[in-house]
Tab-separated table of N, CA and C in Angstrom:
chain	number	residue	atom	x	y	z
A	1	MET	N	-13.547	-19.391	29.216
A	1	MET	CA	-13.037	-18.070	29.539
A	1	MET	C	-13.255	-17.157	28.329
A	2	LEU	N	-13.841	-16.019	28.551
A	2	LEU	CA	-14.012	-15.048	27.482
A	2	LEU	C	-12.977	-13.962	27.652
A	3	PHE	N	-12.244	-13.658	26.571
A	3	PHE	CA	-11.276	-12.573	26.634
A	3	PHE	C	-12.044	-11.271	26.801
A	4	ALA	N	-11.795	-10.568	27.876
A	4	ALA	CA	-12.358	-9.231	28.043
A	4	ALA	C	-11.222	-8.268	27.731
A	5	LEU	N	-11.394	-7.497	26.697
A	5	LEU	CA	-10.327	-6.627	26.218
A	5	LEU	C	-10.691	-5.185	26.469
A	6	ALA	N	-9.729	-4.408	26.884
A	6	ALA	CA	-9.990	-2.993	27.121
A	6	ALA	C	-9.476	-2.169	25.942
A	7	PHE	N	-10.375	-1.446	25.307
A	7	PHE	CA	-10.022	-0.551	24.212
A	7	PHE	C	-10.714	0.774	24.471
A	8	ARG	N	-9.945	1.849	24.417
A	8	ARG	CA	-10.486	3.187	24.616
A	8	ARG	C	-11.303	3.263	25.904
A	9	GLY	N	-10.831	2.565	26.947
A	9	GLY	CA	-11.493	2.633	28.238
A	9	GLY	C	-12.759	1.807	28.366
A	10	GLU	N	-13.131	1.053	27.338
A	10	GLU	CA	-14.337	0.236	27.396
A	10	GLU	C	-13.968	-1.228	27.416
A	11	GLU	N	-14.800	-2.041	28.040
A	11	GLU	CA	-14.591	-3.472	27.961
A	11	GLU	C	-15.277	-3.973	26.706
A	12	LEU	N	-14.572	-4.769	25.947
A	12	LEU	CA	-15.097	-5.278	24.685
A	12	LEU	C	-15.405	-6.753	24.841
A	13	LYS	N	-16.614	-7.141	24.519
A	13	LYS	CA	-16.977	-8.556	24.520
A	13	LYS	C	-17.448	-8.901	23.120
A	14	VAL	N	-16.959	-9.986	22.598
A	14	VAL	CA	-17.253	-10.340	21.207
A	14	VAL	C	-18.093	-11.614	21.137
A	15	GLU	N	-19.195	-11.634	21.888
A	15	GLU	CA	-20.008	-12.837	21.962
A	15	GLU	C	-21.018	-12.977	20.830
A	16	SER	N	-21.607	-11.889	20.367
A	16	SER	CA	-22.761	-11.992	19.480
A	16	SER	C	-22.432	-12.025	18.000
A	17	VAL	N	-21.183	-11.817	17.632
A	17	VAL	CA	-20.848	-11.678	16.223
A	17	VAL	C	-21.123	-12.946	15.410
A	18	PHE	N	-21.128	-14.106	16.033
A	18	PHE	CA	-21.247	-15.349	15.281
A	18	PHE	C	-22.671	-15.888	15.205
A	19	THR	N	-23.662	-15.141	15.650
A	19	THR	CA	-25.019	-15.674	15.646
A	19	THR	C	-25.506	-16.031	14.248
A	20	MET	N	-25.200	-15.204	13.243
A	20	MET	CA	-25.688	-15.500	11.898
A	20	MET	C	-24.842	-16.540	11.173
A	21	GLU	N	-23.651	-16.835	11.659
A	21	GLU	CA	-22.774	-17.793	10.990
A	21	GLU	C	-23.109	-19.244	11.299
A	22	GLN	N	-24.022	-19.483	12.211
A	22	GLN	CA	-24.261	-20.841	12.670
A	22	GLN	C	-24.692	-21.799	11.566
A	23	ASN	N	-25.304	-21.306	10.508
A	23	ASN	CA	-25.768	-22.186	9.445
A	23	ASN	C	-24.726	-22.449	8.362
A	24	LEU	N	-23.640	-21.705	8.365
A	24	LEU	CA	-22.577	-21.883	7.382
A	24	LEU	C	-21.293	-22.267	8.097
A	25	LYS	N	-20.435	-22.970	7.394
A	25	LYS	CA	-19.145	-23.324	7.980
A	25	LYS	C	-18.271	-22.078	8.071
A	26	ASN	N	-17.550	-21.970	9.178
A	26	ASN	CA	-16.612	-20.876	9.408
A	26	ASN	C	-15.201	-21.352	9.127
A	27	TYR	N	-14.492	-20.623	8.272
A	27	TYR	CA	-13.079	-20.875	8.020
A	27	TYR	C	-12.297	-19.653	8.487
A	28	LEU	N	-11.110	-19.869	8.994
A	28	LEU	CA	-10.207	-18.784	9.353
A	28	LEU	C	-8.994	-18.863	8.448
A	29	SER	N	-8.750	-17.805	7.700
A	29	SER	CA	-7.545	-17.727	6.877
A	29	SER	C	-6.387	-17.446	7.823
A	30	PHE	N	-5.590	-18.466	8.088
A	30	PHE	CA	-4.542	-18.399	9.110
A	30	PHE	C	-3.188	-18.181	8.448
A	31	GLY	N	-2.536	-17.082	8.806
A	31	GLY	CA	-1.231	-16.774	8.230
A	31	GLY	C	-0.077	-16.980	9.184
A	32	GLY	N	-0.374	-17.276	10.452
A	32	GLY	CA	0.685	-17.502	11.428
A	32	GLY	C	1.230	-16.230	12.055
A	33	GLY	N	0.595	-15.092	11.777
A	33	GLY	CA	1.035	-13.826	12.350
A	33	GLY	C	0.188	-13.422	13.540
A	34	VAL	N	0.504	-12.278	14.078
A	34	VAL	CA	-0.153	-11.774	15.289
A	34	VAL	C	-1.674	-11.746	15.142
A	35	ASN	N	-2.170	-11.175	14.061
A	35	ASN	CA	-3.614	-10.994	13.918
A	35	ASN	C	-4.367	-12.312	13.779
A	36	SER	N	-3.867	-13.210	12.936
A	36	SER	CA	-4.611	-14.458	12.742
A	36	SER	C	-4.513	-15.361	13.974
A	37	VAL	N	-3.418	-15.281	14.705
A	37	VAL	CA	-3.307	-16.050	15.954
A	37	VAL	C	-4.329	-15.531	16.965
A	38	ALA	N	-4.399	-14.208	17.116
A	38	ALA	CA	-5.374	-13.623	18.050
A	38	ALA	C	-6.797	-13.965	17.622
A	39	PHE	N	-7.067	-13.892	16.331
A	39	PHE	CA	-8.396	-14.215	15.810
A	39	PHE	C	-8.742	-15.668	16.133
A	40	TYR	N	-7.800	-16.574	15.919
A	40	TYR	CA	-7.992	-17.990	16.232
A	40	TYR	C	-8.379	-18.143	17.704
A	41	LEU	N	-7.618	-17.494	18.570
A	41	LEU	CA	-7.865	-17.602	20.009
A	41	LEU	C	-9.240	-17.054	20.392
A	42	LEU	N	-9.658	-15.942	19.777
A	42	LEU	CA	-10.992	-15.392	20.046
A	42	LEU	C	-12.077	-16.367	19.628
A	43	MET	N	-11.960	-16.913	18.427
A	43	MET	CA	-12.974	-17.853	17.949
A	43	MET	C	-13.027	-19.096	18.835
A	44	GLN	N	-11.860	-19.581	19.207
A	44	GLN	CA	-11.789	-20.751	20.079
A	44	GLN	C	-12.426	-20.434	21.440
A	45	ASP	N	-12.106	-19.273	21.970
A	45	ASP	CA	-12.610	-18.867	23.271
A	45	ASP	C	-14.131	-18.723	23.273
A	46	LEU	N	-14.681	-18.307	22.147
A	46	LEU	CA	-16.124	-18.127	22.034
A	46	LEU	C	-16.852	-19.442	21.752
A	47	GLY	N	-16.101	-20.508	21.541
A	47	GLY	CA	-16.723	-21.796	21.266
A	47	GLY	C	-17.269	-21.915	19.854
A	48	VAL	N	-16.745	-21.106	18.947
A	48	VAL	CA	-17.193	-21.137	17.557
A	48	VAL	C	-16.536	-22.318	16.847
A	49	GLU	N	-17.340	-23.089	16.145
A	49	GLU	CA	-16.781	-24.163	15.329
A	49	GLU	C	-16.198	-23.547	14.069
A	50	PHE	N	-14.938	-23.840	13.793
A	50	PHE	CA	-14.274	-23.287	12.615
A	50	PHE	C	-13.104	-24.165	12.239
A	51	GLU	N	-12.632	-23.964	11.033
A	51	GLU	CA	-11.437	-24.647	10.561
A	51	GLU	C	-10.432	-23.581	10.140
A	52	ALA	N	-9.264	-23.618	10.745
A	52	ALA	CA	-8.185	-22.705	10.368
A	52	ALA	C	-7.434	-23.324	9.198
A	53	VAL	N	-7.171	-22.498	8.174
A	53	VAL	CA	-6.512	-22.972	6.963
A	53	VAL	C	-5.276	-22.115	6.696
A	54	PHE	N	-4.127	-22.778	6.600
A	54	PHE	CA	-2.856	-22.125	6.305
A	54	PHE	C	-2.357	-22.648	4.967
A	55	VAL	N	-2.018	-21.739	4.057
A	55	VAL	CA	-1.496	-22.157	2.762
A	55	VAL	C	0.026	-22.028	2.787
A	56	ASP	N	0.687	-23.159	2.670
A	56	ASP	CA	2.154	-23.204	2.651
A	56	ASP	C	2.624	-23.064	1.211
A	57	HIS	N	2.871	-21.832	0.815
A	57	HIS	CA	3.278	-21.547	-0.554
A	57	HIS	C	4.791	-21.497	-0.710
A	58	GLY	N	5.513	-21.790	0.363
A	58	GLY	CA	6.965	-21.855	0.280
A	58	GLY	C	7.672	-20.521	0.329
A	59	GLY	N	6.929	-19.429	0.521
A	59	GLY	CA	7.557	-18.115	0.492
A	59	GLY	C	7.494	-17.339	1.787
A	60	ASP	N	7.005	-17.968	2.850
A	60	ASP	CA	6.971	-17.278	4.143
A	60	ASP	C	8.334	-17.326	4.808
A	61	TRP	N	8.519	-16.457	5.778
A	61	TRP	CA	9.768	-16.447	6.550
A	61	TRP	C	9.894	-17.758	7.331
A	62	PRO	N	11.108	-18.252	7.560
A	62	PRO	CA	11.279	-19.462	8.371
A	62	PRO	C	10.611	-19.332	9.743
A	63	GLU	N	10.637	-18.130	10.316
A	63	GLU	CA	10.009	-17.913	11.624
A	63	GLU	C	8.500	-18.137	11.576
A	64	THR	N	7.894	-17.867	10.437
A	64	THR	CA	6.454	-18.105	10.296
A	64	THR	C	6.167	-19.597	10.369
A	65	TYR	N	6.939	-20.388	9.645
A	65	TYR	CA	6.740	-21.841	9.681
A	65	TYR	C	7.017	-22.403	11.072
A	66	GLU	N	8.026	-21.871	11.746
A	66	GLU	CA	8.324	-22.303	13.118
A	66	GLU	C	7.156	-21.993	14.044
A	67	TYR	N	6.559	-20.806	13.882
A	67	TYR	CA	5.445	-20.443	14.754
A	67	TYR	C	4.217	-21.299	14.460
A	68	VAL	N	3.933	-21.557	13.201
A	68	VAL	CA	2.787	-22.403	12.860
A	68	VAL	C	2.964	-23.784	13.495
A	69	ASP	N	4.171	-24.348	13.405
A	69	ASP	CA	4.452	-25.645	14.051
A	69	ASP	C	4.246	-25.561	15.564
A	70	TYR	N	4.780	-24.499	16.182
A	70	TYR	CA	4.626	-24.281	17.622
A	70	TYR	C	3.141	-24.202	17.989
A	71	PHE	N	2.378	-23.431	17.227
A	71	PHE	CA	0.960	-23.221	17.515
A	71	PHE	C	0.192	-24.539	17.422
A	72	ILE	N	0.479	-25.333	16.403
A	72	ILE	CA	-0.170	-26.640	16.263
A	72	ILE	C	0.180	-27.530	17.450
A	73	LYS	N	1.434	-27.470	17.901
A	73	LYS	CA	1.864	-28.291	19.037
A	73	LYS	C	1.198	-27.882	20.342
A	74	THR	N	0.589	-26.686	20.395
A	74	THR	CA	-0.151	-26.281	21.597
A	74	THR	C	-1.557	-26.888	21.604
A	75	GLY	N	-1.843	-27.741	20.620
A	75	GLY	CA	-3.125	-28.423	20.577
A	75	GLY	C	-4.189	-27.716	19.757
A	76	ARG	N	-3.773	-26.800	18.911
A	76	ARG	CA	-4.709	-26.053	18.080
A	76	ARG	C	-4.561	-26.510	16.624
A	77	PRO	N	-5.549	-27.234	16.115
A	77	PRO	CA	-5.425	-27.782	14.758
A	77	PRO	C	-5.481	-26.712	13.670
A	78	ILE	N	-4.693	-26.936	12.647
A	78	ILE	CA	-4.670	-26.072	11.471
A	78	ILE	C	-4.548	-26.982	10.247
A	79	THR	N	-5.373	-26.756	9.261
A	79	THR	CA	-5.266	-27.473	7.998
A	79	THR	C	-4.222	-26.759	7.149
A	80	VAL	N	-3.225	-27.502	6.686
A	80	VAL	CA	-2.172	-26.924	5.865
A	80	VAL	C	-2.376	-27.372	4.420
A	81	LEU	N	-2.501	-26.397	3.540
A	81	LEU	CA	-2.686	-26.663	2.118
A	81	LEU	C	-1.416	-26.311	1.353
A	82	LYS	N	-1.171	-27.019	0.257
A	82	LYS	CA	-0.081	-26.686	-0.668
A	82	LYS	C	-0.728	-26.229	-1.965
A	83	PRO	N	-0.302	-25.091	-2.491
A	83	PRO	CA	-0.872	-24.638	-3.762
A	83	PRO	C	-0.382	-25.469	-4.926
A	84	SER	N	-1.074	-25.352	-6.018
A	84	SER	CA	-0.694	-26.013	-7.255
A	84	SER	C	-1.017	-25.049	-8.383
A	85	ALA	N	-0.024	-24.245	-8.748
A	85	ALA	CA	-0.228	-23.215	-9.773
A	85	ALA	C	0.343	-23.684	-11.102
A	86	ASN	N	-0.491	-23.643	-12.123
A	86	ASN	CA	-0.086	-24.077	-13.462
A	86	ASN	C	0.372	-22.889	-14.307
A	87	THR	N	1.246	-23.160	-15.233
A	87	THR	CA	1.659	-22.148	-16.208
A	87	THR	C	1.095	-22.538	-17.570
A	88	VAL	N	1.177	-21.624	-18.515
A	88	VAL	CA	0.716	-21.942	-19.866
A	88	VAL	C	1.574	-23.038	-20.494
A	89	GLU	N	2.797	-23.193	-19.979
A	89	GLU	CA	3.691	-24.254	-20.466
A	89	GLU	C	3.370	-25.609	-19.826
A	90	LYS	N	2.295	-25.636	-19.025
A	90	LYS	CA	1.836	-26.846	-18.326
A	90	LYS	C	2.819	-27.322	-17.252
A	91	ILE	N	3.543	-26.381	-16.668
A	91	ILE	CA	4.419	-26.672	-15.533
A	91	ILE	C	3.644	-26.308	-14.270
A	92	VAL	N	3.703	-27.188	-13.270
A	92	VAL	CA	2.973	-26.979	-12.025
A	92	VAL	C	3.952	-26.613	-10.923
A	93	PHE	N	3.609	-25.555	-10.174
A	93	PHE	CA	4.444	-25.101	-9.063
A	93	PHE	C	3.654	-25.149	-7.766
A	94	ASP	N	4.294	-25.633	-6.691
A	94	ASP	CA	3.697	-25.547	-5.361
A	94	ASP	C	4.459	-24.546	-4.496
A	95	SER	N	5.472	-23.913	-5.067
A	95	SER	CA	6.281	-22.923	-4.358
A	95	SER	C	6.274	-21.607	-5.134
A	96	ILE	N	5.888	-20.562	-4.452
A	96	ILE	CA	5.881	-19.256	-5.108
A	96	ILE	C	7.294	-18.808	-5.465
A	97	ILE	N	8.280	-19.224	-4.679
A	97	ILE	CA	9.672	-18.856	-4.954
A	97	ILE	C	10.117	-19.470	-6.283
A	98	GLU	N	9.844	-20.762	-6.454
A	98	GLU	CA	10.225	-21.435	-7.702
A	98	GLU	C	9.459	-20.854	-8.894
A	99	TYR	N	8.191	-20.541	-8.682
A	99	TYR	CA	7.385	-19.939	-9.749
A	99	TYR	C	7.984	-18.594	-10.171
A	100	MET	N	8.345	-17.774	-9.193
A	100	MET	CA	8.919	-16.456	-9.500
A	100	MET	C	10.269	-16.573	-10.195
A	101	LYS	N	11.063	-17.554	-9.774
A	101	LYS	CA	12.347	-17.782	-10.464
A	101	LYS	C	12.100	-18.173	-11.917
A	102	PHE	N	11.147	-19.084	-12.139
A	102	PHE	CA	10.827	-19.535	-13.479
A	102	PHE	C	10.338	-18.375	-14.351
A	103	ARG	N	9.477	-17.528	-13.792
A	103	ARG	CA	8.897	-16.403	-14.521
A	103	ARG	C	9.794	-15.159	-14.508
A	104	LYS	N	10.901	-15.230	-13.738
A	104	LYS	CA	11.802	-14.072	-13.594
A	104	LYS	C	11.040	-12.847	-13.080
A	105	ILE	N	10.240	-13.092	-12.026
A	105	ILE	CA	9.423	-12.047	-11.413
A	105	ILE	C	10.066	-11.619	-10.101
A	106	THR	N	10.096	-10.321	-9.867
A	106	THR	CA	10.547	-9.792	-8.587
A	106	THR	C	9.320	-9.642	-7.690
A	107	PRO	N	9.392	-10.123	-6.440
A	107	PRO	CA	8.235	-9.981	-5.542
A	107	PRO	C	7.811	-8.528	-5.396
A	108	SER	N	6.504	-8.321	-5.352
A	108	SER	CA	5.945	-6.977	-5.232
A	108	SER	C	4.590	-7.053	-4.557
A	109	ARG	N	4.348	-6.165	-3.598
A	109	ARG	CA	3.035	-6.127	-2.954
A	109	ARG	C	1.948	-5.722	-3.946
A	110	GLY	N	2.296	-4.929	-4.905
A	110	GLY	CA	1.311	-4.431	-5.868
A	110	GLY	C	0.736	-5.496	-6.774
A	111	SER	N	1.513	-6.525	-7.100
A	111	SER	CA	1.031	-7.531	-8.048
A	111	SER	C	0.027	-8.489	-7.416
A	112	ARG	N	0.071	-8.688	-6.123
A	112	ARG	CA	-0.825	-9.580	-5.373
A	112	ARG	C	-0.781	-11.018	-5.894
A	113	LEU	N	0.296	-11.368	-6.592
A	113	LEU	CA	0.454	-12.714	-7.135
A	113	LEU	C	0.376	-13.753	-6.022
A	114	CYS	N	1.082	-13.499	-4.951
A	114	CYS	CA	1.098	-14.438	-3.829
A	114	CYS	C	-0.315	-14.632	-3.287
A	115	THR	N	-1.003	-13.541	-3.040
A	115	THR	CA	-2.336	-13.624	-2.449
A	115	THR	C	-3.299	-14.367	-3.361
A	116	ASP	N	-3.306	-14.051	-4.615
A	116	ASP	CA	-4.274	-14.664	-5.512
A	116	ASP	C	-3.932	-16.110	-5.852
A	117	ARG	N	-2.870	-16.300	-6.592
A	117	ARG	CA	-2.544	-17.619	-7.128
A	117	ARG	C	-2.071	-18.628	-6.084
A	118	PHE	N	-1.380	-18.125	-5.062
A	118	PHE	CA	-0.771	-19.042	-4.102
A	118	PHE	C	-1.435	-19.056	-2.734
A	119	LYS	N	-2.495	-18.279	-2.526
A	119	LYS	CA	-3.255	-18.337	-1.276
A	119	LYS	C	-4.753	-18.438	-1.548
A	120	THR	N	-5.307	-17.424	-2.207
A	120	THR	CA	-6.755	-17.376	-2.397
A	120	THR	C	-7.270	-18.555	-3.217
A	121	VAL	N	-6.666	-18.829	-4.348
A	121	VAL	CA	-7.134	-19.916	-5.207
A	121	VAL	C	-7.090	-21.271	-4.485
A	122	PRO	N	-5.982	-21.638	-3.812
A	122	PRO	CA	-5.989	-22.919	-3.093
A	122	PRO	C	-7.064	-23.001	-2.006
A	123	ILE	N	-7.295	-21.888	-1.314
A	123	ILE	CA	-8.333	-21.897	-0.279
A	123	ILE	C	-9.706	-22.065	-0.915
A	124	TYR	N	-9.989	-21.330	-1.979
A	124	TYR	CA	-11.287	-21.436	-2.642
A	124	TYR	C	-11.528	-22.837	-3.182
A	125	LYS	N	-10.472	-23.491	-3.643
A	125	LYS	CA	-10.612	-24.871	-4.121
A	125	LYS	C	-10.917	-25.824	-2.965
A	126	TYR	N	-10.448	-25.490	-1.774
A	126	TYR	CA	-10.568	-26.382	-0.621
A	126	TYR	C	-11.904	-26.261	0.108
A	127	VAL	N	-12.398	-25.056	0.323
A	127	VAL	CA	-13.540	-24.847	1.207
A	127	VAL	C	-14.841	-25.380	0.626
A	128	ASP	N	-15.747	-25.722	1.559
A	128	ASP	CA	-17.114	-26.088	1.184
A	128	ASP	C	-17.931	-24.808	1.155
A	129	THR	N	-18.606	-24.557	0.049
A	129	THR	CA	-19.388	-23.332	-0.071
A	129	THR	C	-20.877	-23.650	-0.044
A	130	PRO	N	-21.690	-22.676	0.383
A	130	PRO	CA	-21.311	-21.345	0.842
A	130	PRO	C	-20.688	-21.413	2.230
A	131	CYS	N	-19.857	-20.414	2.534
A	131	CYS	CA	-19.183	-20.390	3.826
A	131	CYS	C	-18.764	-18.967	4.187
A	132	TRP	N	-18.304	-18.822	5.416
A	132	TRP	CA	-17.736	-17.566	5.904
A	132	TRP	C	-16.226	-17.739	5.961
A	133	MET	N	-15.498	-16.771	5.420
A	133	MET	CA	-14.037	-16.765	5.508
A	133	MET	C	-13.649	-15.606	6.412
A	134	HIS	N	-13.132	-15.942	7.568
A	134	HIS	CA	-12.734	-14.924	8.542
A	134	HIS	C	-11.268	-14.567	8.311
A	135	ILE	N	-11.039	-13.273	8.147
A	135	ILE	CA	-9.699	-12.783	7.836
A	135	ILE	C	-9.259	-11.844	8.945
A	136	GLY	N	-8.043	-12.046	9.428
A	136	GLY	CA	-7.547	-11.339	10.602
A	136	GLY	C	-6.895	-10.002	10.337
A	137	PHE	N	-7.600	-9.086	9.702
A	137	PHE	CA	-7.081	-7.726	9.577
A	137	PHE	C	-7.505	-6.958	10.823
A	138	ALA	N	-6.549	-6.338	11.493
A	138	ALA	CA	-6.853	-5.504	12.651
A	138	ALA	C	-7.378	-4.161	12.168
A	139	VAL	N	-7.979	-3.403	13.075
A	139	VAL	CA	-8.570	-2.124	12.701
A	139	VAL	C	-7.521	-1.159	12.146
A	140	ASP	N	-6.248	-1.326	12.547
A	140	ASP	CA	-5.174	-0.469	12.038
A	140	ASP	C	-4.962	-0.637	10.536
A	141	GLU	N	-5.414	-1.748	9.976
A	141	GLU	CA	-5.220	-2.011	8.551
A	141	GLU	C	-6.553	-2.237	7.852
A	142	SER	N	-7.575	-1.543	8.320
A	142	SER	CA	-8.919	-1.743	7.773
A	142	SER	C	-9.007	-1.409	6.285
A	143	GLY	N	-8.079	-0.619	5.774
A	143	GLY	CA	-8.063	-0.299	4.351
A	143	GLY	C	-7.826	-1.508	3.465
A	144	ARG	N	-7.299	-2.596	4.030
A	144	ARG	CA	-7.052	-3.821	3.259
A	144	ARG	C	-8.305	-4.667	3.094
A	145	ALA	N	-9.298	-4.440	3.949
A	145	ALA	CA	-10.503	-5.273	3.951
A	145	ALA	C	-11.420	-4.898	2.800
A	146	SER	N	-12.028	-5.915	2.204
A	146	SER	CA	-13.001	-5.656	1.145
A	146	SER	C	-14.148	-6.647	1.253
A	147	ILE	N	-15.318	-6.171	0.936
A	147	ILE	CA	-16.487	-7.046	0.938
A	147	ILE	C	-16.364	-7.975	-0.252
A	148	ASN	N	-16.548	-9.250	0.000
A	148	ASN	CA	-16.399	-10.232	-1.060
A	148	ASN	C	-17.380	-11.368	-0.828
A	149	THR	N	-18.102	-11.719	-1.844
A	149	THR	CA	-18.979	-12.889	-1.784
A	149	THR	C	-18.719	-13.779	-2.993
A	150	GLU	N	-17.500	-13.718	-3.502
A	150	GLU	CA	-17.120	-14.463	-4.693
A	150	GLU	C	-17.175	-15.972	-4.467
A	151	LYS	N	-17.798	-16.663	-5.398
A	151	LYS	CA	-17.845	-18.126	-5.410
A	151	LYS	C	-18.399	-18.713	-4.113
A	152	GLY	N	-19.336	-18.020	-3.483
A	152	GLY	CA	-19.961	-18.538	-2.266
A	152	GLY	C	-19.141	-18.382	-1.003
A	153	VAL	N	-18.065	-17.612	-1.062
A	153	VAL	CA	-17.215	-17.363	0.102
A	153	VAL	C	-17.394	-15.901	0.492
A	154	GLU	N	-17.910	-15.667	1.697
A	154	GLU	CA	-18.076	-14.286	2.157
A	154	GLU	C	-17.037	-13.971	3.219
A	155	ASN	N	-16.264	-12.925	2.958
A	155	ASN	CA	-15.234	-12.505	3.906
A	155	ASN	C	-15.860	-11.779	5.093
A	156	ARG	N	-15.305	-12.068	6.278
A	156	ARG	CA	-15.713	-11.374	7.510
A	156	ARG	C	-14.445	-10.922	8.223
A	157	TYR	N	-14.563	-9.796	8.949
A	157	TYR	CA	-13.415	-9.170	9.601
A	157	TYR	C	-13.765	-8.821	11.053
A	158	LEU	N	-13.791	-9.823	11.911
A	158	LEU	CA	-14.181	-9.640	13.308
A	158	LEU	C	-13.307	-8.607	14.031
A	159	LEU	N	-12.014	-8.626	13.775
A	159	LEU	CA	-11.125	-7.695	14.467
A	159	LEU	C	-11.479	-6.249	14.114
A	160	ILE	N	-11.754	-5.990	12.844
A	160	ILE	CA	-12.138	-4.645	12.418
A	160	ILE	C	-13.513	-4.289	12.969
A	161	GLU	N	-14.454	-5.229	12.857
A	161	GLU	CA	-15.821	-4.982	13.322
A	161	GLU	C	-15.864	-4.573	14.787
A	162	HIS	N	-14.889	-5.039	15.558
A	162	HIS	CA	-14.878	-4.755	16.995
A	162	HIS	C	-13.751	-3.825	17.424
A	163	GLY	N	-13.122	-3.171	16.455
A	163	GLY	CA	-12.126	-2.157	16.782
A	163	GLY	C	-10.867	-2.693	17.444
A	164	ILE	N	-10.510	-3.929	17.162
A	164	ILE	CA	-9.336	-4.536	17.783
A	164	ILE	C	-8.086	-4.171	16.970
A	165	THR	N	-7.138	-3.562	17.634
A	165	THR	CA	-5.889	-3.129	17.001
A	165	THR	C	-4.860	-4.243	17.029
A	166	ARG	N	-3.746	-4.004	16.355
A	166	ARG	CA	-2.642	-4.974	16.403
A	166	ARG	C	-2.168	-5.165	17.839
A	167	GLN	N	-2.062	-4.074	18.593
A	167	GLN	CA	-1.652	-4.193	19.987
A	167	GLN	C	-2.675	-5.000	20.781
A	168	GLY	N	-3.950	-4.819	20.467
A	168	GLY	CA	-4.985	-5.629	21.108
A	168	GLY	C	-4.795	-7.105	20.806
A	169	CYS	N	-4.371	-7.420	19.581
A	169	CYS	CA	-4.086	-8.806	19.206
A	169	CYS	C	-2.915	-9.354	20.029
A	170	VAL	N	-1.880	-8.544	20.190
A	170	VAL	CA	-0.731	-8.950	21.020
A	170	VAL	C	-1.209	-9.250	22.440
A	171	ASP	N	-2.081	-8.387	22.969
A	171	ASP	CA	-2.606	-8.579	24.329
A	171	ASP	C	-3.391	-9.880	24.450
A	172	ILE	N	-4.172	-10.224	23.427
A	172	ILE	CA	-4.949	-11.465	23.430
A	172	ILE	C	-4.004	-12.659	23.487
A	173	ILE	N	-2.952	-12.638	22.681
A	173	ILE	CA	-2.000	-13.756	22.639
A	173	ILE	C	-1.297	-13.907	23.992
A	174	LYS	N	-0.867	-12.797	24.547
A	174	LYS	CA	-0.201	-12.837	25.860
A	174	LYS	C	-1.149	-13.340	26.945
A	175	ALA	N	-2.414	-12.913	26.873
A	175	ALA	CA	-3.416	-13.349	27.868
A	175	ALA	C	-3.643	-14.860	27.795
A	176	ALA	N	-3.419	-15.436	26.630
A	176	ALA	CA	-3.569	-16.884	26.448
A	176	ALA	C	-2.318	-17.637	26.886
A	177	GLY	N	-1.264	-16.889	27.253
A	177	GLY	CA	-0.033	-17.526	27.707
A	177	GLY	C	0.832	-18.079	26.578
A	178	LEU	N	0.665	-17.541	25.388
A	178	LEU	CA	1.424	-18.027	24.234
A	178	LEU	C	2.510	-17.048	23.840
A	179	GLU	N	3.490	-17.555	23.103
A	179	GLU	CA	4.499	-16.683	22.521
A	179	GLU	C	3.834	-15.831	21.442
A	180	VAL	N	4.299	-14.599	21.312
A	180	VAL	CA	3.784	-13.703	20.281
A	180	VAL	C	4.627	-13.909	19.029
A	181	PRO	N	3.960	-14.147	17.875
A	181	PRO	CA	4.731	-14.356	16.646
A	181	PRO	C	5.536	-13.119	16.244
């Protein structure tokens, strides 16, 4: 079944986007939210071989962990990674909360500490390169997307490339008969 989505009065089909990815492994950066769930479902629906990777850094909402467990129980595999962040004092943390307590850091979107040290680095250590890293930013948040080919990992943004909004992601999840995160 191919999800046929209506956006701006047009039917959207996302069949051809993966033609060039066939020679590289596809990874999906899975966060357990609306966008990455919809992205997972689209890739699955298109028959694309990929591995979804979720980094459990210990700082997500309890509802996020509950949804990831629920999603896995629906028969959709996800690789769960634990980070390992070192300090100059040679202390290793697998929880961003404990790391922030130790460093006396207040969480901030501006610092991107969570994204870099506790998500990006563990994923980069895990993946086989070169590869495609699919990130579920919807078109409503296209300002967050950046071209990246660092360390043999090239980011791709299928939702943005095809004009899929957050509401479109909600529609995809509902069409699959799943709970919306």
